[in-house]
Short mmCIF file of C-alpha atoms in Angstrom, two decimals:
data_model
loop_
_atom_site.label_atom_id
_atom_site.label_comp_id
_atom_site.label_asym_id
_atom_site.label_seq_id
_atom_site.Cartn_x
_atom_site.Cartn_y
_atom_site.Cartn_z
CA UNK A 1 177.69 96.43 54.17
CA UNK A 2 180.94 96.54 56.12
CA UNK A 3 181.22 99.17 58.83
CA UNK A 4 183.68 102.08 58.43
CA UNK A 5 184.55 104.82 60.88
CA UNK A 6 185.61 108.20 59.56
CA UNK A 7 187.05 110.02 62.58
CA UNK A 8 187.83 113.73 62.67
CA UNK A 9 190.09 115.34 65.27
CA UNK A 10 190.86 119.01 65.56
CA UNK A 11 193.50 121.29 66.95
CA UNK A 12 192.44 120.91 70.59
CA UNK A 13 193.64 117.29 70.58
CA UNK A 14 196.57 117.85 68.20
CA UNK A 15 198.03 120.73 70.22
CA UNK A 16 198.41 118.64 73.36
CA UNK A 17 201.04 115.91 72.95
CA UNK A 18 199.65 113.77 75.78
CA UNK A 19 196.01 114.02 74.64
CA UNK A 20 197.06 113.22 71.09
CA UNK A 21 199.06 110.18 72.14
CA UNK A 22 196.22 108.85 74.29
CA UNK A 23 193.79 109.47 71.45
CA UNK A 24 195.93 107.63 68.91
CA UNK A 25 196.24 104.65 71.26
CA UNK A 26 192.45 104.50 71.15
CA UNK A 27 192.36 104.76 67.36
CA UNK A 28 194.79 101.85 67.16
CA UNK A 29 192.38 99.69 69.20
CA UNK A 30 189.53 99.97 66.69
CA UNK A 31 189.12 96.81 64.62
CA UNK A 32 186.84 98.09 61.91
CA UNK A 33 188.29 99.98 58.94
CA UNK A 34 189.08 103.54 59.94
CA UNK A 35 189.92 106.79 58.16
CA UNK A 36 191.35 109.49 60.42
CA UNK A 37 191.02 113.12 59.32
CA UNK A 38 192.99 115.73 61.23
CA UNK A 39 192.89 119.49 61.35
CA UNK A 40 195.70 121.92 61.93
CA UNK A 41 196.77 123.30 65.24
CA UNK A 42 198.57 126.13 66.91
CA UNK A 43 201.94 124.74 65.88
CA UNK A 44 201.41 126.17 62.38
CA UNK A 45 201.01 129.66 63.86
CA UNK A 46 204.09 129.17 66.03
CA UNK A 47 206.28 128.00 63.14
CA UNK A 48 204.79 130.70 60.91
CA UNK A 49 205.80 133.33 63.47
CA UNK A 50 209.36 132.00 63.45
CA UNK A 51 209.43 132.05 59.65
CA UNK A 52 207.93 135.55 59.50
CA UNK A 53 204.73 134.27 57.87
CA UNK A 54 201.88 136.26 59.35
CA UNK A 55 198.30 135.06 59.52
CA UNK A 56 196.28 137.45 57.35
CA UNK A 57 192.61 138.09 57.80
CA UNK A 58 190.03 139.99 55.75
CA UNK A 59 186.68 140.55 57.48
CA UNK A 60 187.67 137.97 60.08
CA UNK A 61 188.34 135.31 57.41
CA UNK A 62 191.79 133.77 57.26
CA UNK A 63 193.53 134.28 53.92
CA UNK A 64 195.93 131.66 52.56
CA UNK A 65 198.68 133.55 50.73
CA UNK A 66 201.82 132.06 49.14
CA UNK A 67 203.73 131.88 52.41
CA UNK A 68 200.79 130.41 54.29
CA UNK A 69 200.09 127.58 51.84
CA UNK A 70 203.75 126.52 52.03
CA UNK A 71 203.54 126.74 55.81
CA UNK A 72 200.43 124.60 56.16
CA UNK A 73 201.68 122.14 53.54
CA UNK A 74 204.79 121.66 55.69
CA UNK A 75 203.04 121.59 59.03
CA UNK A 76 199.73 119.84 58.29
CA UNK A 77 200.93 117.60 55.46
CA UNK A 78 204.40 116.98 56.91
CA UNK A 79 204.94 117.48 60.61
CA UNK A 80 201.49 116.76 62.07
CA UNK A 81 200.51 114.10 59.56
CA UNK A 82 203.74 112.11 59.99
CA UNK A 83 203.81 112.48 63.78
CA UNK A 84 200.36 110.88 63.81
CA UNK A 85 201.45 108.17 61.36
CA UNK A 86 204.61 107.31 63.32
CA UNK A 87 202.64 107.16 66.59
CA UNK A 88 199.93 104.92 65.10
CA UNK A 89 202.54 102.67 63.49
CA UNK A 90 204.16 102.41 66.94
CA UNK A 91 200.79 101.09 68.18
CA UNK A 92 200.64 98.55 65.34
CA UNK A 93 198.04 100.45 63.37
CA UNK A 94 198.93 100.53 59.68
CA UNK A 95 198.50 104.28 59.18
CA UNK A 96 199.11 105.79 55.73
CA UNK A 97 199.40 109.56 55.82
CA UNK A 98 198.04 111.50 52.86
CA UNK A 99 196.47 114.78 51.83
CA UNK A 100 193.49 115.18 49.54
CA UNK A 101 195.98 115.90 46.73
CA UNK A 102 197.55 112.46 47.02
CA UNK A 103 195.97 110.11 44.53
CA UNK A 104 193.57 113.01 43.86
CA UNK A 105 191.59 111.38 46.67
CA UNK A 106 189.72 114.58 47.51
CA UNK A 107 189.33 116.58 44.30
CA UNK A 108 188.86 120.30 44.85
CA UNK A 109 188.83 123.64 43.08
CA UNK A 110 190.43 126.88 44.19
CA UNK A 111 187.69 128.94 45.80
CA UNK A 112 186.44 131.47 43.23
CA UNK A 113 187.14 135.10 44.07
CA UNK A 114 183.92 136.95 44.83
CA UNK A 115 183.86 139.66 47.47
CA UNK A 116 186.86 138.11 49.21
CA UNK A 117 189.94 136.45 47.69
CA UNK A 118 190.68 133.66 50.16
CA UNK A 119 193.89 132.83 48.34
CA UNK A 120 195.01 129.18 48.14
CA UNK A 121 191.84 127.68 49.62
CA UNK A 122 190.13 124.61 48.21
CA UNK A 123 186.44 123.83 47.89
CA UNK A 124 185.83 120.09 47.78
CA UNK A 125 184.13 118.70 44.67
CA UNK A 126 181.94 116.11 46.34
CA UNK A 127 180.83 114.29 43.21
CA UNK A 128 184.42 113.91 41.96
CA UNK A 129 185.55 111.71 44.86
CA UNK A 130 186.13 108.11 43.75
CA UNK A 131 185.02 105.47 46.24
CA UNK A 132 187.01 102.75 44.45
CA UNK A 133 190.34 104.52 45.09
CA UNK A 134 189.58 104.90 48.79
CA UNK A 135 188.35 101.32 48.97
CA UNK A 136 191.61 100.11 47.39
CA UNK A 137 193.54 101.66 50.30
CA UNK A 138 191.17 100.24 52.92
CA UNK A 139 191.10 96.78 51.33
CA UNK A 140 194.91 96.75 51.31
CA UNK A 141 194.74 97.14 55.09
CA UNK A 142 195.86 100.76 55.30
CA UNK A 143 194.38 103.23 57.77
CA UNK A 144 194.38 106.50 55.81
CA UNK A 145 195.33 109.58 57.86
CA UNK A 146 194.13 112.61 55.93
CA UNK A 147 195.58 116.11 56.31
CA UNK A 148 193.35 119.12 55.46
CA UNK A 149 194.92 119.96 52.10
CA UNK A 150 193.87 119.46 48.49
CA UNK A 151 195.20 120.64 45.11
CA UNK A 152 193.84 122.76 42.30
CA UNK A 153 194.61 120.45 39.38
CA UNK A 154 197.12 123.03 38.13
CA UNK A 155 200.08 122.14 40.30
CA UNK A 156 199.19 124.04 43.46
CA UNK A 157 198.24 122.88 46.94
CA UNK A 158 195.13 124.29 48.65
CA UNK A 159 194.21 124.77 52.30
CA UNK A 160 190.93 122.97 52.95
CA UNK A 161 188.49 122.63 55.83
CA UNK A 162 189.02 119.34 57.67
CA UNK A 163 185.35 118.94 58.74
CA UNK A 164 184.28 119.29 55.12
CA UNK A 165 186.88 116.76 53.98
CA UNK A 166 185.76 114.25 56.63
CA UNK A 167 182.17 114.68 55.52
CA UNK A 168 183.04 114.41 51.82
CA UNK A 169 184.98 111.17 52.32
CA UNK A 170 182.13 109.76 54.42
CA UNK A 171 179.52 110.60 51.80
CA UNK A 172 181.69 109.11 49.04
CA UNK A 173 182.25 105.87 50.95
CA UNK A 174 178.60 105.69 52.01
CA UNK A 175 178.04 103.86 48.73
CA UNK A 176 180.34 100.98 49.76
CA UNK A 177 180.35 101.03 53.56
CA UNK A 178 178.02 101.55 56.47
CA UNK A 179 179.74 104.77 57.58
CA UNK A 180 179.73 106.34 61.02
CA UNK A 181 181.31 109.80 60.85
CA UNK A 182 182.71 110.64 64.29
CA UNK A 183 183.52 114.27 65.09
CA UNK A 184 185.71 114.44 68.19
CA UNK A 185 185.62 117.70 70.10
CA UNK A 186 186.10 118.97 73.64
CA UNK A 187 182.58 118.25 74.91
CA UNK A 188 180.79 114.96 75.54
CA UNK A 189 178.24 115.70 72.83
CA UNK A 190 175.51 118.16 71.94
CA UNK A 191 174.28 119.53 75.25
CA UNK A 192 170.65 120.20 76.16
CA UNK A 193 171.92 122.79 78.64
CA UNK A 194 175.16 124.49 77.63
CA UNK A 195 176.14 124.93 81.29
CA UNK A 196 175.65 121.24 82.12
CA UNK A 197 178.43 119.03 80.77
CA UNK A 198 176.39 115.88 81.37
CA UNK A 199 173.22 117.06 79.62
CA UNK A 200 174.20 115.24 76.41
CA UNK A 201 171.45 114.64 73.88
CA UNK A 202 172.17 110.98 73.21
CA UNK A 203 170.22 110.73 69.97
CA UNK A 204 169.04 113.15 67.34
CA UNK A 205 166.99 112.33 64.30
CA UNK A 206 165.54 114.82 61.88
CA UNK A 207 162.22 114.92 63.63
CA UNK A 208 163.46 115.70 67.15
CA UNK A 209 166.19 117.96 65.73
CA UNK A 210 163.60 120.08 63.96
CA UNK A 211 161.38 120.28 67.01
CA UNK A 212 164.27 121.18 69.34
CA UNK A 213 165.46 123.77 66.82
CA UNK A 214 161.97 125.24 66.40
CA UNK A 215 161.64 125.47 70.18
CA UNK A 216 164.96 127.36 70.38
CA UNK A 217 166.39 124.66 72.63
CA UNK A 218 169.72 124.26 70.82
CA UNK A 219 172.75 126.51 71.17
CA UNK A 220 172.90 128.56 67.97
CA UNK A 221 176.62 127.93 67.51
CA UNK A 222 176.05 124.23 67.05
CA UNK A 223 173.36 124.53 64.36
CA UNK A 224 175.71 124.71 61.33
CA UNK A 225 177.49 121.55 62.55
CA UNK A 226 174.17 119.76 62.94
CA UNK A 227 172.88 120.96 59.58
CA UNK A 228 176.07 119.59 58.02
CA UNK A 229 175.58 116.31 59.86
CA UNK A 230 172.06 115.90 58.49
CA UNK A 231 173.27 116.90 55.02
CA UNK A 232 175.84 114.07 55.22
CA UNK A 233 173.12 111.65 56.29
CA UNK A 234 170.87 112.76 53.44
CA UNK A 235 173.80 112.08 51.11
CA UNK A 236 174.30 108.48 52.27
CA UNK A 237 176.21 108.49 55.55
CA UNK A 238 174.56 106.07 57.99
CA UNK A 239 175.33 107.86 61.26
CA UNK A 240 177.13 110.96 62.52
CA UNK A 241 178.46 110.98 66.08
CA UNK A 242 179.55 114.13 67.87
CA UNK A 243 181.45 113.37 71.06
CA UNK A 244 184.53 113.83 73.21
CA UNK A 245 187.96 112.67 71.99
CA UNK A 246 188.38 110.78 75.29
CA UNK A 247 185.26 108.72 74.53
CA UNK A 248 186.36 107.48 71.11
CA UNK A 249 186.12 103.80 71.99
CA UNK A 250 182.59 104.16 73.38
CA UNK A 251 181.61 106.28 70.40
CA UNK A 252 182.87 103.71 67.91
CA UNK A 253 180.97 101.03 69.81
CA UNK A 254 177.32 100.29 70.56
CA UNK A 255 177.04 102.20 73.86
CA UNK A 256 177.81 105.70 72.63
CA UNK A 257 178.28 108.54 75.13
CA UNK A 258 178.10 111.35 72.55
CA UNK A 259 175.26 112.53 70.35
CA UNK A 260 174.33 109.94 67.74
CA UNK A 261 172.68 111.50 64.71
CA UNK A 262 170.64 109.40 62.31
CA UNK A 263 168.00 109.94 59.67
CA UNK B 1 206.70 90.05 34.47
CA UNK B 2 205.36 93.59 34.16
CA UNK B 3 207.90 96.38 33.89
CA UNK B 4 208.31 98.90 36.74
CA UNK B 5 210.50 102.00 36.89
CA UNK B 6 211.81 103.13 40.27
CA UNK B 7 213.16 106.63 39.63
CA UNK B 8 215.34 108.54 42.09
CA UNK B 9 215.89 112.30 41.90
CA UNK B 10 218.13 114.31 44.17
CA UNK B 11 218.55 117.86 45.39
CA UNK B 12 220.10 119.16 42.17
CA UNK B 13 216.77 118.74 40.37
CA UNK B 14 214.57 119.56 43.37
CA UNK B 15 216.34 122.85 44.12
CA UNK B 16 215.63 124.30 40.68
CA UNK B 17 211.91 124.97 40.15
CA UNK B 18 212.16 124.93 36.34
CA UNK B 19 214.25 121.73 36.17
CA UNK B 20 211.88 120.06 38.60
CA UNK B 21 208.81 121.04 36.64
CA UNK B 22 210.34 119.86 33.34
CA UNK B 23 211.39 116.62 35.02
CA UNK B 24 207.93 115.96 36.42
CA UNK B 25 206.38 116.55 33.00
CA UNK B 26 208.62 113.74 31.77
CA UNK B 27 207.64 111.46 34.66
CA UNK B 28 203.97 112.04 33.80
CA UNK B 29 204.60 110.80 30.25
CA UNK B 30 205.79 107.35 31.32
CA UNK B 31 203.13 104.69 30.76
CA UNK B 32 204.62 101.88 32.77
CA UNK B 33 204.08 101.75 36.55
CA UNK B 34 206.45 104.18 38.25
CA UNK B 35 207.64 104.83 41.79
CA UNK B 36 209.39 108.18 42.25
CA UNK B 37 211.83 108.55 45.15
CA UNK B 38 213.06 112.04 46.00
CA UNK B 39 215.85 113.35 48.16
CA UNK B 40 215.99 116.57 50.13
CA UNK B 41 217.38 119.83 48.90
CA UNK B 42 218.80 123.12 49.97
CA UNK B 43 215.38 124.39 50.96
CA UNK B 44 215.60 122.40 54.20
CA UNK B 45 218.79 124.22 55.12
CA UNK B 46 217.23 127.57 54.23
CA UNK B 47 214.10 126.96 56.31
CA UNK B 48 216.24 125.50 59.10
CA UNK B 49 218.30 128.69 59.18
CA UNK B 50 215.13 130.75 59.51
CA UNK B 51 213.91 128.50 62.34
CA UNK B 52 217.28 128.57 64.08
CA UNK B 53 217.86 124.85 63.46
CA UNK B 54 221.54 124.44 62.66
CA UNK B 55 222.97 121.56 60.67
CA UNK B 56 225.23 119.65 63.04
CA UNK B 57 228.14 117.54 61.92
CA UNK B 58 230.44 115.12 63.73
CA UNK B 59 233.49 114.01 61.75
CA UNK B 60 231.85 115.35 58.61
CA UNK B 61 228.69 113.27 59.17
CA UNK B 62 225.39 115.09 59.44
CA UNK B 63 223.59 114.49 62.74
CA UNK B 64 219.79 114.45 62.92
CA UNK B 65 218.82 115.95 66.28
CA UNK B 66 215.28 116.69 67.54
CA UNK B 67 215.01 119.97 65.67
CA UNK B 68 216.41 118.51 62.46
CA UNK B 69 214.04 115.53 62.31
CA UNK B 70 211.06 117.88 62.69
CA UNK B 71 212.56 120.11 60.00
CA UNK B 72 213.09 117.35 57.45
CA UNK B 73 209.71 115.79 58.27
CA UNK B 74 208.12 119.14 57.39
CA UNK B 75 210.23 119.90 54.37
CA UNK B 76 210.83 116.49 52.79
CA UNK B 77 207.58 114.81 53.88
CA UNK B 78 205.43 117.95 53.55
CA UNK B 79 206.63 120.76 51.34
CA UNK B 80 208.75 118.96 48.73
CA UNK B 81 206.66 115.79 48.62
CA UNK B 82 203.36 117.65 48.13
CA UNK B 83 204.80 120.14 45.63
CA UNK B 84 205.82 117.13 43.54
CA UNK B 85 202.44 115.48 44.01
CA UNK B 86 200.47 118.61 43.06
CA UNK B 87 202.64 119.14 39.98
CA UNK B 88 202.27 115.52 38.82
CA UNK B 89 198.52 115.61 39.44
CA UNK B 90 198.44 118.76 37.31
CA UNK B 91 199.99 116.66 34.52
CA UNK B 92 197.36 113.93 34.99
CA UNK B 93 199.73 111.56 36.74
CA UNK B 94 198.03 109.97 39.76
CA UNK B 95 200.82 110.68 42.27
CA UNK B 96 200.39 109.54 45.89
CA UNK B 97 202.93 111.12 48.22
CA UNK B 98 204.20 109.04 51.12
CA UNK B 99 207.19 108.46 53.35
CA UNK B 100 208.61 105.07 54.31
CA UNK B 101 206.67 105.39 57.58
CA UNK B 102 203.33 105.46 55.77
CA UNK B 103 201.85 102.00 55.65
CA UNK B 104 205.20 100.91 57.12
CA UNK B 105 206.18 100.64 53.47
CA UNK B 106 209.89 100.96 54.20
CA UNK B 107 210.54 99.42 57.63
CA UNK B 108 213.65 100.73 59.34
CA UNK B 109 215.47 100.81 62.66
CA UNK B 110 217.14 103.76 64.33
CA UNK B 111 220.84 103.52 63.53
CA UNK B 112 222.61 101.96 66.52
CA UNK B 113 225.02 104.25 68.34
CA UNK B 114 228.59 103.06 67.88
CA UNK B 115 231.41 105.57 67.58
CA UNK B 116 228.96 108.24 66.35
CA UNK B 117 225.39 108.91 67.44
CA UNK B 118 223.73 109.95 64.20
CA UNK B 119 220.53 110.82 66.04
CA UNK B 120 217.19 110.22 64.32
CA UNK B 121 218.56 108.35 61.33
CA UNK B 122 217.01 105.18 59.94
CA UNK B 123 218.66 102.09 58.50
CA UNK B 124 216.33 100.29 56.12
CA UNK B 125 215.43 96.70 56.98
CA UNK B 126 215.48 95.26 53.49
CA UNK B 127 213.89 91.91 54.31
CA UNK B 128 210.97 93.56 56.13
CA UNK B 129 209.62 95.37 53.05
CA UNK B 130 206.34 93.85 51.84
CA UNK B 131 205.95 93.66 48.08
CA UNK B 132 202.20 93.01 48.35
CA UNK B 133 201.59 96.38 50.04
CA UNK B 134 203.52 98.22 47.33
CA UNK B 135 201.80 96.20 44.63
CA UNK B 136 198.40 97.14 46.08
CA UNK B 137 199.21 100.80 45.53
CA UNK B 138 200.53 100.22 42.01
CA UNK B 139 197.61 97.99 41.04
CA UNK B 140 195.19 100.67 42.25
CA UNK B 141 196.79 103.00 39.69
CA UNK B 142 198.72 105.20 42.09
CA UNK B 143 202.20 106.54 41.33
CA UNK B 144 203.90 106.47 44.74
CA UNK B 145 206.14 109.48 45.44
CA UNK B 146 208.42 108.51 48.30
CA UNK B 147 210.13 111.01 50.63
CA UNK B 148 213.39 109.98 52.36
CA UNK B 149 211.93 109.34 55.81
CA UNK B 150 211.08 106.22 57.79
CA UNK B 151 210.01 105.51 61.39
CA UNK B 152 211.48 103.59 64.30
CA UNK B 153 208.41 101.54 65.26
CA UNK B 154 208.27 103.46 68.52
CA UNK B 155 206.49 106.58 67.35
CA UNK B 156 209.40 108.54 65.93
CA UNK B 157 210.29 109.58 62.40
CA UNK B 158 213.79 108.89 61.02
CA UNK B 159 215.87 110.65 58.37
CA UNK B 160 216.84 108.08 55.74
CA UNK B 161 219.05 107.97 52.67
CA UNK B 162 216.97 108.32 49.49
CA UNK B 163 219.33 106.22 47.32
CA UNK B 164 219.08 103.38 49.80
CA UNK B 165 215.30 103.64 49.92
CA UNK B 166 215.07 103.57 46.11
CA UNK B 167 217.28 100.50 46.04
CA UNK B 168 215.35 98.77 48.84
CA UNK B 169 211.99 99.32 47.13
CA UNK B 170 213.45 98.07 43.82
CA UNK B 171 214.84 94.91 45.42
CA UNK B 172 211.54 94.25 47.20
CA UNK B 173 209.51 94.67 44.01
CA UNK B 174 212.00 92.66 41.96
CA UNK B 175 210.00 89.63 43.07
CA UNK B 176 206.85 90.87 41.30
CA UNK B 177 208.10 93.21 38.56
CA UNK B 178 210.86 93.51 36.02
CA UNK B 179 212.43 96.55 37.73
CA UNK B 180 214.64 99.19 36.18
CA UNK B 181 216.06 101.42 38.92
CA UNK B 182 216.88 104.80 37.39
CA UNK B 183 219.21 107.16 39.27
CA UNK B 184 218.95 110.67 37.83
CA UNK B 185 221.93 112.88 38.39
CA UNK B 186 223.69 115.84 36.74
CA UNK B 187 225.80 113.86 34.26
CA UNK B 188 224.78 111.82 31.24
CA UNK B 189 226.04 108.62 32.82
CA UNK B 190 229.21 107.00 34.11
CA UNK B 191 232.02 108.61 32.14
CA UNK B 192 235.05 106.83 30.75
CA UNK B 193 236.90 110.16 30.92
CA UNK B 194 235.76 112.44 33.73
CA UNK B 195 236.62 115.51 31.66
CA UNK B 196 234.57 114.36 28.64
CA UNK B 197 230.82 114.74 29.17
CA UNK B 198 230.05 112.55 26.16
CA UNK B 199 232.33 109.64 27.12
CA UNK B 200 229.38 107.76 28.68
CA UNK B 201 229.87 104.05 29.26
CA UNK B 202 226.60 102.88 27.76
CA UNK B 203 226.62 99.42 29.32
CA UNK B 204 228.23 97.84 32.33
CA UNK B 205 227.95 94.24 33.38
CA UNK B 206 229.88 92.61 36.19
CA UNK B 207 232.58 91.38 33.89
CA UNK B 208 233.47 94.67 32.22
CA UNK B 209 232.93 96.53 35.51
CA UNK B 210 235.49 94.35 37.25
CA UNK B 211 238.00 94.69 34.45
CA UNK B 212 237.57 98.51 34.25
CA UNK B 213 237.87 98.71 38.03
CA UNK B 214 240.99 96.50 38.10
CA UNK B 215 242.56 98.64 35.39
CA UNK B 216 241.87 101.79 37.47
CA UNK B 217 239.77 103.22 34.64
CA UNK B 218 236.84 104.36 36.78
CA UNK B 219 236.66 107.52 38.89
CA UNK B 220 236.99 106.38 42.50
CA UNK B 221 234.05 108.53 43.64
CA UNK B 222 231.62 106.54 41.53
CA UNK B 223 232.66 103.09 42.80
CA UNK B 224 230.35 102.99 45.86
CA UNK B 225 227.36 103.89 43.62
CA UNK B 226 228.30 101.13 41.19
CA UNK B 227 228.88 98.60 43.94
CA UNK B 228 225.41 99.44 45.27
CA UNK B 229 223.97 99.06 41.77
CA UNK B 230 225.44 95.56 41.40
CA UNK B 231 224.28 94.66 44.91
CA UNK B 232 220.72 95.62 43.87
CA UNK B 233 221.04 93.48 40.75
CA UNK B 234 222.35 90.54 42.76
CA UNK B 235 219.28 90.98 44.99
CA UNK B 236 216.78 90.75 42.13
CA UNK B 237 216.63 94.11 40.34
CA UNK B 238 216.73 93.57 36.58
CA UNK B 239 218.57 96.76 35.53
CA UNK B 240 220.04 99.89 37.08
CA UNK B 241 220.34 103.00 34.94
CA UNK B 242 222.49 105.97 35.90
CA UNK B 243 221.79 109.00 33.75
CA UNK B 244 220.86 112.66 33.43
CA UNK B 245 217.53 113.93 34.72
CA UNK B 246 216.96 115.58 31.30
CA UNK B 247 217.22 112.18 29.60
CA UNK B 248 214.54 110.45 31.68
CA UNK B 249 212.35 109.50 28.72
CA UNK B 250 215.26 107.96 26.80
CA UNK B 251 216.44 106.20 29.94
CA UNK B 252 213.02 104.68 30.59
CA UNK B 253 212.91 103.54 26.97
CA UNK B 254 214.92 101.15 24.81
CA UNK B 255 217.52 103.63 23.48
CA UNK B 256 219.12 104.66 26.76
CA UNK B 257 221.62 107.52 26.82
CA UNK B 258 222.93 106.82 30.33
CA UNK B 259 224.84 103.87 31.75
CA UNK B 260 222.75 100.71 31.78
CA UNK B 261 223.92 98.25 34.39
CA UNK B 262 222.93 94.61 34.20
CA UNK B 263 224.13 91.28 35.61
#
């Protein structure tokens, strides 16, 4: 099977114009088919403040009300997405900016109201993703750039977690491609010693993950991310890589500097 | 050749939520491949006012400065484009929202500074459009929804005239499809008598256009639109239809109620 990189970047890269530009230059250098998934960033909060749209929280959870969904649709789906597209196009990378609503490429449902009403938030319907539609874009030579938004099938946009979307697209395309899902963050990888930046665990498989976890040798905060990584692998993703945004070219190559996660 | 409708809607439909929704229900009923091109709307001005981004004019021409290009990228490329996409998806129409920057689908250059510096405004490079890229989207079953934005090839977005983009896409696809370019506006068609709403000229070809024009029987304000329509036809578009947004289904059928323009 052909190789495909699904690359996720978050706010820490997006918020810094220089880091973002350097990162996108790297993305443009990758030969293999790529899908880039981006998160939000502080710019949404800044523009929201100017527009008088407050961030609302219930029990520490962000709520997406009417004003907020319009705000993130503008900022994530418009401003950030198209800035990335224009930059990549400037580096001769044929970026095509979309949200999960476009082409219904990431089907979702509005999160059901239980104890908390999250508002206009989408939960991805993994089994409803259609690999053929994604493959049509990739085969046409486009580099999809996916903003963290979906729709509810009833005419409304939904705010959606970018990590989850990256994972869902990777799982879906695992049927057609040999997928490496690359999460870019601000550390070189999963660290053996949280105080030592160079103590990267270069490889994790289920066996050594479970033994490290059982021995309490992993930082608790990273466990959900790793559980999600192994869930993606169980669902058909070949490899998950967690590494630094600066190391993208190494981490899309053979000599990875981040943490490579395999079955 | 297969039939294709390129449909342009402007601010008058976009600004009215009910008209827009009714219009999009009609779009969703069209069987033939469709590309929908939308303009801006008053909402950009309203959000700009809230953000302290003023509309600037020189000699009556709107200037797109740094603040304005970010504003229209958010509003046209984000808010309006995705509202349309979510609505169409809700009506089971597989809309895919893009700008001309996405996939470099509408190549443009920043308008050269002569007597006026228009700022971040794009002039479409007609001959650089690639029919195969558009056809790939249509063949995959997507209904492209195009926002009036392009990019300069150097990492920057550009504000671009929606009528021109609709025409450029129609001309480009004229090589592969039998294209009817449908301009939706607030009148039933080109009127023989500007005071008589039902005096629609049902058909114009070059011969009767030239004789009506020579006899001074056409409202001067409509002449540039008609000249552009005939230019599109000379460049390979089969038909141009100018009609009311409410009459979209008639005007994408055989019994048109607007003004059908042919060679």
